[in-house]
């Protein structure tokens, strides 16, 4: 996956200023920085929840953004992109009137056209992988925040995406529930899934981040491997890390 010269404007306000980012297959990329730095907007351009104003969004060999002059990359079908790129949000966005099983199965029925039985069998297997098989008949109101977020992760994974995006997936959770969600994400990272994670959980970032990206004011200030946290030479990065670590 490759983002080049990504600019995003909302009216007259430019949120992203020509951002470049490359994510290799199997890589775990962590994006961190102060609130309002453009992290979530950048993440949302990858699956076109936010269409970039200009720039190139290349995912799995196809172009989904406006593109760059002279680029001959074949355009992709943006409606099929969610099948390849799963996303988990801050808020769980579960259907309150559906059980955990149905929240996961509904995507299989609507997107892949599976029968109810086929969808429910796959959904149950996916709930088992996030440790919630015994909760498959529970409704969101009967689940803790951590359990709801794990259902949301199962819902994204059940379509078998090649890339997973996480937009501050623990920020809406009580502190005691954060660990159970991070454990699922850690297991997913260990499986080799390509992941891009926006997070304030810096301990987790230091643990799984193959590439760590610090953003501020709509731009990437610095990126590097795990050594970034101890060897940064950028004053803005160092000031931020000193405040949060």
Coordinates of N, CA and C in Angstrom, one line a residue:
X1 N 0.8 -1.2 0.0 CA 0.0 0.0 0.0 C 0.9 1.2 0.0
X2 N 0.5 2.2 -0.8 CA 1.3 3.4 -0.9 C 0.5 4.7 -1.0
X3 N 0.7 5.6 -0.2 CA 0.1 6.9 -0.3 C 1.2 7.9 -0.7
X4 N 0.8 8.8 -1.7 CA 1.8 9.7 -2.2 C 1.1 11.1 -2.4
X5 N 1.8 12.1 -1.8 CA 1.4 13.5 -1.9 C -0.1 13.7 -1.5
X6 N -0.6 13.0 -0.4 CA -2.0 13.1 0.0 C -2.3 14.5 0.6
X7 N -3.2 15.2 0.0 CA -3.7 16.4 0.5 C -5.2 16.2 0.7
X8 N -5.7 16.7 1.9 CA -7.1 16.7 2.2 C -7.5 18.0 2.8
X9 N -8.5 18.6 2.1 CA -9.1 19.8 2.6 C -10.5 19.7 2.9
X10 N -11.0 20.3 4.0 CA -12.4 20.5 4.3 C -12.7 21.9 4.1
X11 N -13.3 22.3 3.0 CA -13.5 23.7 2.7 C -12.2 24.4 2.5
X12 N -11.9 25.5 3.2 CA -10.6 26.2 3.1 C -9.6 25.6 4.0
X13 N -9.9 24.7 4.9 CA -9.0 24.1 5.9 C -8.3 22.9 5.4
X14 N -7.0 23.0 5.2 CA -6.2 21.8 4.8 C -5.7 21.0 5.9
X15 N -6.2 19.8 6.0 CA -5.9 18.9 7.2 C -4.6 18.1 6.9
X16 N -4.4 17.6 5.7 CA -3.2 16.8 5.3 C -2.5 17.6 4.3
X17 N -1.1 17.7 4.5 CA -0.3 18.5 3.6 C 0.7 17.7 2.8
X18 N 0.2 17.0 1.8 CA 1.2 16.2 1.0 C 1.8 15.1 1.6
X19 N 1.1 14.2 2.3 CA 1.6 13.1 3.1 C 2.0 11.9 2.2
X20 N 3.2 11.3 2.5 CA 3.6 10.1 1.8 C 3.8 9.0 2.9
X21 N 3.3 7.8 2.5 CA 3.4 6.7 3.5 C 3.4 5.4 2.7
X22 N 4.3 4.5 2.9 CA 4.3 3.2 2.3 C 4.2 2.1 3.4
X23 N 3.3 1.1 3.2 CA 3.1 0.0 4.1 C 3.3 -1.3 3.3
X24 N 4.2 -2.1 3.7 CA 4.6 -3.3 3.1 C 3.7 -4.4 3.6
X25 N 3.5 -5.5 2.8 CA 2.7 -6.6 3.2 C 3.3 -7.2 4.5
X26 N 2.4 -7.5 5.4 CA 2.8 -8.1 6.7 C 3.4 -7.1 7.7
X27 N 3.5 -5.8 7.3 CA 4.0 -4.8 8.2 C 3.0 -4.3 9.2
X28 N 3.5 -3.9 10.4 CA 2.6 -3.3 11.4 C 3.0 -1.8 11.6
X29 N 2.2 -0.9 11.1 CA 2.5 0.5 11.1 C 1.7 1.2 12.2
X30 N 2.4 1.9 13.1 CA 1.7 2.6 14.1 C 1.8 4.1 13.9
X31 N 0.7 4.8 13.9 CA 0.7 6.3 13.7 C 0.3 6.9 15.0
X32 N 1.1 7.8 15.5 CA 0.8 8.5 16.8 C 1.1 10.0 16.6
X33 N 0.6 10.7 17.6 CA 0.8 12.2 17.6 C -0.3 12.9 18.4
X34 N -0.2 14.2 18.5 CA -1.2 14.9 19.3 C -2.6 14.9 18.6
X35 N -3.6 15.2 19.4 CA -5.0 15.3 18.8 C -5.0 16.4 17.8
X36 N -5.7 16.2 16.7 CA -5.8 17.2 15.6 C -4.7 17.2 14.7
X37 N -3.8 16.2 14.7 CA -2.7 16.2 13.8 C -2.9 15.6 12.5
X38 N -4.1 15.0 12.3 CA -4.5 14.4 11.0 C -4.4 12.9 10.9
X39 N -4.1 12.3 12.0 CA -3.9 10.8 12.0 C -5.1 10.1 11.5
X40 N -6.3 10.3 12.1 CA -7.5 9.6 11.7 C -7.9 9.9 10.3
X41 N -7.7 11.2 9.9 CA -8.1 11.5 8.5 C -7.2 10.8 7.5
X42 N -5.9 10.7 7.9 CA -5.0 9.9 7.0 C -5.4 8.5 6.9
X43 N -5.8 7.9 8.0 CA -6.2 6.5 8.0 C -7.5 6.3 7.2
X44 N -8.4 7.2 7.3 CA -9.6 7.1 6.5 C -9.5 7.4 5.0
X45 N -8.4 8.0 4.6 CA -8.1 8.1 3.2 C -7.7 6.7 2.6
X46 N -7.2 5.8 3.4 CA -6.7 4.5 2.9 C -7.9 3.7 2.3
X47 N -9.1 3.8 3.0 CA -10.2 3.0 2.5 C -11.3 4.0 1.9
X48 N -10.9 5.2 1.7 CA -11.7 6.2 1.0 C -13.0 6.6 1.8
X49 N -13.0 6.4 3.1 CA -14.0 7.0 3.9 C -13.9 8.6 3.8
X50 N -12.6 9.0 3.5 CA -12.4 10.4 3.2 C -11.6 10.4 1.9
X51 N -12.2 10.9 0.8 CA -11.6 10.9 -0.5 C -10.5 12.1 -0.4
X52 N -9.3 11.8 -0.7 CA -8.3 12.8 -0.7 C -8.6 13.9 -1.8
X53 N -8.3 15.1 -1.4 CA -8.4 16.2 -2.4 C -7.5 16.0 -3.6
X54 N -6.3 15.6 -3.3 CA -5.4 15.3 -4.4 C -4.4 14.3 -3.8
X55 N -3.7 13.6 -4.7 CA -2.7 12.6 -4.4 C -3.1 11.2 -4.8
X56 N -2.2 10.3 -4.5 CA -2.4 8.9 -5.0 C -2.6 7.9 -3.8
X57 N -3.6 7.1 -3.9 CA -3.9 6.0 -2.9 C -3.8 4.7 -3.7
X58 N -2.7 4.0 -3.5 CA -2.5 2.7 -4.2 C -2.6 1.6 -3.2
X59 N -3.6 0.7 -3.4 CA -3.8 -0.4 -2.5 C -3.8 -1.7 -3.3
X60 N -2.9 -2.6 -3.0 CA -2.9 -3.9 -3.6 C -2.8 -3.8 -5.1
X61 N -2.0 -2.8 -5.6 CA -1.7 -2.7 -7.0 C -2.6 -1.9 -7.8
X62 N -3.7 -1.3 -7.2 CA -4.6 -0.5 -7.9 C -4.7 0.9 -7.3
X63 N -5.1 1.9 -8.2 CA -5.2 3.3 -7.8 C -6.6 3.6 -7.4
X64 N -6.8 4.2 -6.2 CA -8.1 4.5 -5.7 C -8.3 6.0 -5.5
X65 N -7.2 6.8 -5.5 CA -7.3 8.2 -5.3 C -7.4 9.0 -6.6
X66 N -7.3 10.3 -6.5 CA -7.3 11.1 -7.8 C -6.1 10.8 -8.6
X67 N -5.0 10.3 -8.0 CA -3.8 9.9 -8.8 C -2.9 11.1 -9.0
X68 N -1.7 10.8 -9.5 CA -0.7 11.8 -9.8 C -0.5 11.9 -11.3
X69 N -0.1 13.1 -11.8 CA 0.1 13.2 -13.2 C 1.1 12.2 -13.8
X70 N 0.8 11.6 -14.9 CA 1.7 10.7 -15.5 C 1.7 9.3 -15.0
X71 N 0.9 9.0 -13.9 CA 0.9 7.7 -13.3 C -0.1 6.8 -14.1
X72 N 0.4 5.6 -14.5 CA -0.4 4.7 -15.3 C -1.0 3.6 -14.5
X73 N -1.0 3.6 -13.2 CA -1.5 2.5 -12.4 C -3.0 2.3 -12.7
X74 N -3.5 1.1 -12.9 CA -4.9 0.8 -13.2 C -5.8 1.2 -12.1
X75 N -6.9 1.9 -12.4 CA -7.8 2.3 -11.3 C -8.6 1.1 -10.7
X76 N -8.8 1.1 -9.5 CA -9.5 0.0 -8.8 C -11.0 0.4 -8.6
X77 N -11.8 -0.6 -8.3 CA -13.2 -0.4 -8.0 C -13.4 0.0 -6.6
X78 N -13.7 1.2 -6.3 CA -13.7 1.7 -4.9 C -14.8 1.0 -4.1
X79 N -15.8 0.4 -4.7 CA -16.8 -0.3 -4.0 C -16.4 -1.6 -3.5
X80 N -15.3 -2.1 -4.1 CA -14.8 -3.4 -3.7 C -13.7 -3.3 -2.7
X81 N -13.2 -2.1 -2.5 CA -12.1 -1.8 -1.6 C -12.3 -2.3 -0.1
X82 N -13.5 -2.1 0.4 CA -13.8 -2.6 1.8 C -13.6 -4.1 2.0
X83 N -13.7 -4.9 0.9 CA -13.4 -6.3 1.0 C -11.9 -6.6 1.3
X84 N -11.1 -5.7 0.8 CA -9.6 -5.9 1.0 C -9.1 -5.2 2.2
X85 N -9.8 -4.1 2.6 CA -9.3 -3.3 3.7 C -10.4 -3.2 4.8
X86 N -10.1 -3.9 5.9 CA -11.0 -3.9 7.1 C -10.7 -2.7 8.0
X87 N -11.7 -2.2 8.7 CA -11.5 -1.1 9.6 C -12.2 -1.2 10.9
X88 N -11.6 -0.9 12.0 CA -12.2 -0.9 13.3 C -12.1 0.6 13.8
X89 N -13.2 1.1 14.3 CA -13.3 2.5 14.7 C -13.2 2.7 16.2
X90 N -13.1 3.9 16.7 CA -13.1 4.2 18.1 C -14.4 3.7 18.7
X91 N -15.5 4.1 18.1 CA -16.8 3.6 18.5 C -17.1 2.3 17.8
X92 N -17.9 1.5 18.5 CA -18.0 0.1 18.0 C -19.0 0.0 16.8
X93 N -20.0 0.9 16.7 CA -20.9 0.9 15.6 C -21.6 -0.4 15.3
X94 N -21.9 -1.1 16.4 CA -22.7 -2.4 16.2 C -24.2 -2.1 16.1
X95 N -24.9 -2.9 15.4 CA -26.3 -2.8 15.3 C -26.9 -3.2 16.7
X96 N -27.6 -2.3 17.4 CA -28.1 -2.7 18.7 C -29.2 -3.7 18.8
X97 N -29.9 -3.9 17.6 CA -31.0 -4.9 17.6 C -30.5 -6.2 17.1
X98 N -29.2 -6.4 16.9 CA -28.7 -7.7 16.4 C -27.8 -8.3 17.4
X99 N -27.8 -9.6 17.5 CA -26.9 -10.3 18.4 C -25.4 -10.2 17.9
X100 N -24.5 -10.6 18.7 CA -23.1 -10.6 18.3 C -22.9 -11.4 17.1
X101 N -23.5 -12.6 17.0 CA -23.4 -13.4 15.9 C -24.0 -12.7 14.6
X102 N -25.1 -12.1 14.7 CA -25.7 -11.5 13.5 C -25.0 -10.2 13.1
X103 N -24.4 -9.5 14.1 CA -23.6 -8.4 13.7 C -22.4 -8.8 12.9
X104 N -21.8 -9.9 13.1 CA -20.7 -10.4 12.3 C -21.1 -11.0 11.0
X105 N -22.3 -11.8 11.1 CA -22.7 -12.5 9.9 C -23.3 -11.6 8.9
X106 N -23.8 -10.5 9.2 CA -24.6 -9.6 8.3 C -23.7 -9.2 7.1
X107 N -22.4 -8.9 7.4 CA -21.6 -8.5 6.3 C -21.4 -9.6 5.3
X108 N -21.3 -10.9 5.8 CA -21.1 -12.0 4.8 C -22.4 -12.2 4.0
X109 N -23.5 -11.9 4.5 CA -24.8 -12.1 3.7 C -24.9 -11.0 2.7
X110 N -24.6 -9.7 3.1 CA -24.8 -8.6 2.3 C -23.7 -8.4 1.2
X111 N -22.5 -8.7 1.7 CA -21.3 -8.4 0.8 C -21.0 -9.6 -0.1
X112 N -21.0 -10.8 0.5 CA -20.6 -12.0 -0.2 C -21.8 -12.9 -0.6
X113 N -23.0 -12.6 -0.2 CA -24.2 -13.3 -0.6 C -24.3 -14.7 0.0
X114 N -23.7 -15.0 1.1 CA -23.8 -16.3 1.7 C -25.2 -16.5 2.3
X115 N -25.5 -17.8 2.4 CA -26.8 -18.1 3.1 C -26.7 -17.8 4.5
X116 N -27.8 -17.8 5.2 CA -27.8 -17.5 6.7 C -26.9 -18.6 7.4
X117 N -27.1 -19.8 7.0 CA -26.4 -20.9 7.7 C -24.9 -20.8 7.5
X118 N -24.5 -20.5 6.2 CA -23.1 -20.4 5.9 C -22.5 -19.2 6.7
X119 N -23.2 -18.1 6.6 CA -22.7 -16.8 7.3 C -22.6 -17.0 8.8
X120 N -23.6 -17.7 9.4 CA -23.5 -17.9 10.8 C -22.4 -18.8 11.3
X121 N -22.1 -19.8 10.4 CA -21.0 -20.7 10.8 C -19.7 -20.0 10.7
X122 N -19.5 -19.2 9.7 CA -18.2 -18.4 9.6 C -18.2 -17.4 10.7
X123 N -19.3 -16.7 11.0 CA -19.3 -15.7 12.0 C -19.0 -16.3 13.4
X124 N -19.5 -17.5 13.7 CA -19.2 -18.1 14.9 C -17.7 -18.5 15.1
X125 N -17.2 -19.0 14.0 CA -15.7 -19.3 14.0 C -14.9 -18.0 14.3
X126 N -15.3 -16.9 13.7 CA -14.6 -15.6 13.9 C -14.7 -15.1 15.3
X127 N -15.9 -15.3 15.8 CA -16.1 -14.9 17.2 C -15.3 -15.7 18.2
X128 N -15.1 -17.0 17.8 CA -14.3 -17.8 18.6 C -12.8 -17.3 18.6
X129 N -12.4 -16.8 17.5 CA -11.0 -16.3 17.5 C -10.7 -15.1 18.3
X130 N -11.8 -14.4 18.6 CA -11.6 -13.2 19.5 C -12.1 -13.5 20.9
X131 N -12.3 -14.8 21.2 CA -12.7 -15.2 22.5 C -14.1 -14.9 23.0
X132 N -15.0 -14.9 22.0 CA -16.4 -14.5 22.3 C -17.5 -15.5 21.9
X133 N -17.1 -16.8 21.7 CA -18.0 -17.8 21.2 C -19.2 -17.9 22.1
X134 N -18.9 -17.8 23.4 CA -20.0 -18.0 24.4 C -20.9 -16.8 24.5
X135 N -20.6 -15.7 23.8 CA -21.4 -14.5 23.8 C -22.1 -14.3 22.5
X136 N -22.1 -15.3 21.6 CA -22.7 -15.1 20.3 C -24.2 -14.7 20.2
X137 N -24.9 -15.1 21.3 CA -26.3 -14.8 21.3 C -26.6 -13.5 22.0
X138 N -25.6 -12.8 22.6 CA -25.8 -11.6 23.4 C -26.0 -10.4 22.4
X139 N -26.8 -9.4 22.9 CA -26.9 -8.2 22.2 C -25.9 -7.2 22.7
X140 N -25.5 -6.1 21.9 CA -24.5 -5.2 22.3 C -24.7 -4.6 23.8
X141 N -26.0 -4.4 24.1 CA -26.3 -3.8 25.4 C -25.9 -4.8 26.6
X142 N -25.8 -6.1 26.2 CA -25.4 -7.1 27.2 C -23.9 -7.4 27.3
X143 N -23.2 -6.6 26.5 CA -21.7 -6.8 26.4 C -21.0 -5.6 27.0
X144 N -19.8 -5.9 27.5 CA -18.9 -4.8 28.0 C -18.4 -4.1 26.8
X145 N -17.8 -2.9 27.0 CA -17.2 -2.2 25.9 C -16.1 -2.9 25.2
X146 N -15.3 -3.6 26.0 CA -14.2 -4.4 25.4 C -14.8 -5.6 24.6
X147 N -15.8 -6.2 25.0 CA -16.5 -7.3 24.3 C -17.1 -6.7 23.0
X148 N -17.7 -5.6 23.1 CA -18.3 -5.0 21.8 C -17.2 -4.6 20.8
X149 N -16.1 -4.1 21.3 CA -15.0 -3.8 20.3 C -14.4 -5.1 19.7
X150 N -14.4 -6.2 20.5 CA -13.9 -7.5 19.9 C -14.9 -8.0 18.9
X151 N -16.2 -7.8 19.1 CA -17.2 -8.1 18.1 C -16.9 -7.3 16.8
X152 N -16.6 -6.0 17.0 CA -16.4 -5.2 15.9 C -15.1 -5.6 15.1
X153 N -14.1 -6.1 15.8 CA -12.9 -6.6 15.2 C -13.3 -7.9 14.4
X154 N -14.1 -8.8 15.0 CA -14.5 -10.0 14.3 C -15.3 -9.7 13.1
X155 N -16.2 -8.7 13.1 CA -17.0 -8.3 12.0 C -16.1 -7.8 10.8
X156 N -15.0 -7.1 11.1 CA -14.1 -6.7 10.1 C -13.3 -7.8 9.5
X157 N -12.8 -8.7 10.4 CA -12.0 -9.9 10.0 C -12.7 -10.9 9.2
X158 N -14.0 -11.0 9.4 CA -14.8 -12.2 8.8 C -14.8 -12.1 7.3
X159 N -14.6 -10.9 6.7 CA -14.5 -10.7 5.3 C -13.1 -11.0 4.7
X160 N -12.2 -11.4 5.6 CA -10.9 -11.9 5.2 C -10.1 -10.8 4.5
X161 N -10.0 -9.6 5.1 CA -9.3 -8.5 4.4 C -7.8 -8.8 4.4
X162 N -7.1 -8.1 3.5 CA -5.6 -8.3 3.5 C -4.9 -7.2 4.3
X163 N -5.7 -6.1 4.6 CA -5.1 -5.0 5.4 C -6.1 -4.7 6.5
X164 N -5.7 -4.4 7.7 CA -6.6 -4.0 8.8 C -6.2 -2.6 9.3
X165 N -7.2 -1.7 9.4 CA -7.0 -0.4 9.9 C -7.6 -0.3 11.3
X166 N -7.0 0.3 12.2 CA -7.5 0.5 13.6 C -7.4 2.0 13.9
X167 N -8.5 2.6 14.1 CA -8.5 4.0 14.5 C -8.8 4.2 16.0
X168 N -7.7 4.3 16.7 CA -7.8 4.4 18.2 C -8.9 3.5 18.8
X169 N -8.7 2.2 18.6 CA -9.7 1.2 19.0 C -10.0 1.1 20.5
X170 N -9.1 1.6 21.3 CA -9.2 1.5 22.8 C -9.6 2.8 23.4
X171 N -9.8 3.9 22.7 CA -10.0 5.2 23.3 C -11.3 5.3 23.9
X172 N -12.3 4.5 23.5 CA -13.7 4.6 24.1 C -13.9 3.6 25.3
X173 N -12.8 2.9 25.7 CA -12.9 1.9 26.7 C -12.4 2.3 28.0
X174 N -13.1 1.7 29.1 CA -12.5 1.9 30.4 C -11.2 1.2 30.5
X175 N -10.3 1.7 31.3 CA -8.9 1.2 31.3 C -8.8 -0.3 31.5
X176 N -9.7 -0.9 32.3 CA -9.6 -2.3 32.6 C -10.0 -3.2 31.4
X177 N -10.6 -2.5 30.4 CA -11.0 -3.3 29.2 C -10.1 -3.2 28.0
X178 N -9.1 -2.3 28.2 CA -8.1 -2.0 27.1 C -7.3 -3.3 26.8
X179 N -6.9 -4.0 27.8 CA -6.0 -5.1 27.6 C -6.6 -6.2 26.8
X180 N -7.9 -6.5 26.9 CA -8.5 -7.6 26.2 C -8.5 -7.3 24.7
X181 N -8.7 -6.0 24.3 CA -8.7 -5.6 22.9 C -7.3 -5.6 22.4
X182 N -6.3 -5.1 23.1 CA -5.0 -5.1 22.7 C -4.5 -6.6 22.5
X183 N -4.9 -7.5 23.3 CA -4.5 -8.9 23.2 C -5.0 -9.5 21.9
X184 N -6.2 -9.1 21.4 CA -6.7 -9.6 20.1 C -5.8 -9.0 19.0
X185 N -5.5 -7.7 19.1 CA -4.7 -7.0 18.1 C -3.3 -7.6 18.1
X186 N -2.8 -7.9 19.3 CA -1.4 -8.5 19.3 C -1.4 -9.9 18.6
X187 N -2.4 -10.7 18.8 CA -2.5 -12.0 18.2 C -2.6 -11.8 16.7
X188 N -3.4 -10.8 16.3 CA -3.5 -10.5 14.8 C -2.2 -10.1 14.2
X189 N -1.5 -9.3 14.9 CA -0.1 -8.9 14.4 C 0.8 -10.1 14.3
X190 N 0.7 -11.0 15.3 CA 1.6 -12.2 15.3 C 1.2 -13.1 14.2
X191 N 0.0 -13.1 13.7 CA -0.4 -13.9 12.6 C 0.1 -13.4 11.2
X192 N 0.7 -12.2 11.2 CA 1.2 -11.7 10.0 C 0.3 -10.7 9.2
X193 N -0.8 -10.4 9.8 CA -1.7 -9.4 9.1 C -1.1 -8.1 8.9
X194 N -1.2 -7.5 7.8 CA -0.8 -6.1 7.5 C -1.7 -5.2 8.3
X195 N -1.2 -4.3 9.2 CA -2.0 -3.5 10.0 C -1.5 -2.0 10.0
X196 N -2.4 -1.1 10.1 CA -2.1 0.3 10.3 C -2.9 0.8 11.5
X197 N -2.3 1.2 12.5 CA -2.9 1.5 13.8 C -2.7 2.9 14.2
X198 N -3.8 3.6 14.4 CA -3.7 4.9 15.1 C -4.0 4.7 16.6
X199 N -3.1 5.1 17.5 CA -3.3 4.8 18.9 C -2.5 5.7 19.8
X200 N -3.1 5.9 21.0 CA -2.3 6.6 22.1 C -1.7 5.6 23.0
X201 N -1.9 4.3 22.8 CA -1.3 3.3 23.6 C 0.2 3.1 23.2
X202 N 1.0 3.9 23.8 CA 2.4 3.9 23.3 C 3.2 2.6 23.7
X203 N 2.8 2.0 24.8 CA 3.5 0.8 25.2 C 3.2 -0.3 24.1
X204 N 2.0 -0.3 23.7 CA 1.6 -1.3 22.6 C 2.3 -0.9 21.3
X205 N 2.4 0.4 21.0 CA 3.1 0.8 19.8 C 4.5 0.3 19.8
X206 N 5.2 0.5 20.9 CA 6.6 0.1 21.0 C 6.7 -1.5 20.9
X207 N 5.7 -2.2 21.2 CA 5.7 -3.6 21.2 C 5.5 -4.2 19.8
X208 N 4.6 -3.6 19.0 CA 4.2 -4.2 17.7 C 4.7 -3.4 16.5
X209 N 5.0 -2.2 16.7 CA 5.3 -1.3 15.5 C 6.5 -1.6 14.8
X210 N 6.4 -2.2 13.6 CA 7.6 -2.3 12.7 C 8.0 -1.0 12.2
X211 N 7.0 -0.2 11.9 CA 7.2 1.2 11.5 C 6.4 2.1 12.3
X212 N 7.0 3.1 13.0 CA 6.3 4.0 13.8 C 6.4 5.4 13.2
X213 N 5.2 6.0 13.1 CA 5.0 7.3 12.4 C 4.5 8.4 13.3
X214 N 5.3 9.4 13.5 CA 4.8 10.6 14.3 C 4.3 11.7 13.4
X215 N 3.0 12.1 13.6 CA 2.4 13.1 12.9 C 2.1 14.3 13.7
X216 N 2.2 15.5 13.1 CA 1.8 16.7 13.8 C 1.4 17.7 12.7
X217 N 0.4 18.4 13.0 CA -0.1 19.5 12.1 C -0.3 19.1 10.6
X218 N -0.8 17.9 10.5 CA -1.2 17.4 9.1 C 0.0 16.9 8.3
X219 N 1.1 16.6 8.9 CA 2.3 16.1 8.2 C 3.0 15.1 9.0
X220 N 3.7 14.2 8.3 CA 4.6 13.2 9.0 C 5.9 13.9 9.4
X221 N 6.2 14.0 10.7 CA 7.4 14.6 11.2 C 8.5 13.7 11.1
X222 N 8.3 12.4 11.5 CA 9.4 11.4 11.6 C 8.8 10.0 11.6
X223 N 9.5 9.1 11.0 CA 9.1 7.7 11.1 C 10.4 6.8 11.2
X224 N 10.2 5.7 11.8 CA 11.3 4.8 12.0 C 10.8 3.5 12.7
X225 N 11.8 2.6 13.0 CA 11.5 1.3 13.6 C 11.3 1.5 15.1
X226 N 11.4 0.5 15.9 CA 11.2 0.5 17.3 C 12.2 1.4 18.0
X227 N 13.4 1.6 17.4 CA 14.4 2.4 18.0 C 14.0 3.9 18.0
X228 N 13.0 4.3 17.2 CA 12.6 5.7 17.2 C 12.3 6.3 18.5
X229 N 11.7 5.4 19.4 CA 11.2 5.9 20.7 C 12.4 6.3 21.6
X230 N 13.6 5.8 21.3 CA 14.7 6.2 22.2 C 15.8 6.9 21.4
X231 N 15.7 7.0 20.1 CA 16.8 7.7 19.3 C 16.3 8.9 18.5
X232 N 15.0 9.3 18.7 CA 14.5 10.4 17.9 C 15.4 11.6 18.0
X233 N 15.6 12.3 16.8 CA 16.4 13.5 16.8 C 15.5 14.7 16.5
X234 N 14.2 14.5 16.3 CA 13.3 15.6 16.0 C 12.8 16.2 17.3
X235 N 13.0 17.4 17.6 CA 12.5 18.0 18.8 C 11.0 17.9 19.1
X236 N 10.2 18.0 18.1 CA 8.8 17.9 18.3 C 8.4 16.4 18.7
X237 N 9.0 15.4 18.1 CA 8.8 14.0 18.4 C 9.2 13.8 19.9
X238 N 10.4 14.3 20.2 CA 10.9 14.1 21.6 C 10.0 14.7 22.6
X239 N 9.6 15.9 22.4 CA 8.7 16.6 23.3 C 7.4 15.8 23.5
X240 N 6.8 15.3 22.4 CA 5.6 14.5 22.6 C 5.8 13.2 23.4
X241 N 6.9 12.5 23.0 CA 7.2 11.2 23.7 C 7.5 11.5 25.2
X242 N 8.2 12.5 25.5 CA 8.5 12.8 26.9 C 7.2 13.1 27.7
X243 N 6.2 13.6 27.0 CA 4.9 13.9 27.7 C 4.0 12.7 27.9
X244 N 4.2 11.6 27.0 CA 3.3 10.5 27.1 C 3.9 9.2 27.6
X245 N 5.2 9.2 27.6 CA 5.9 7.9 28.1 C 6.3 8.0 29.6

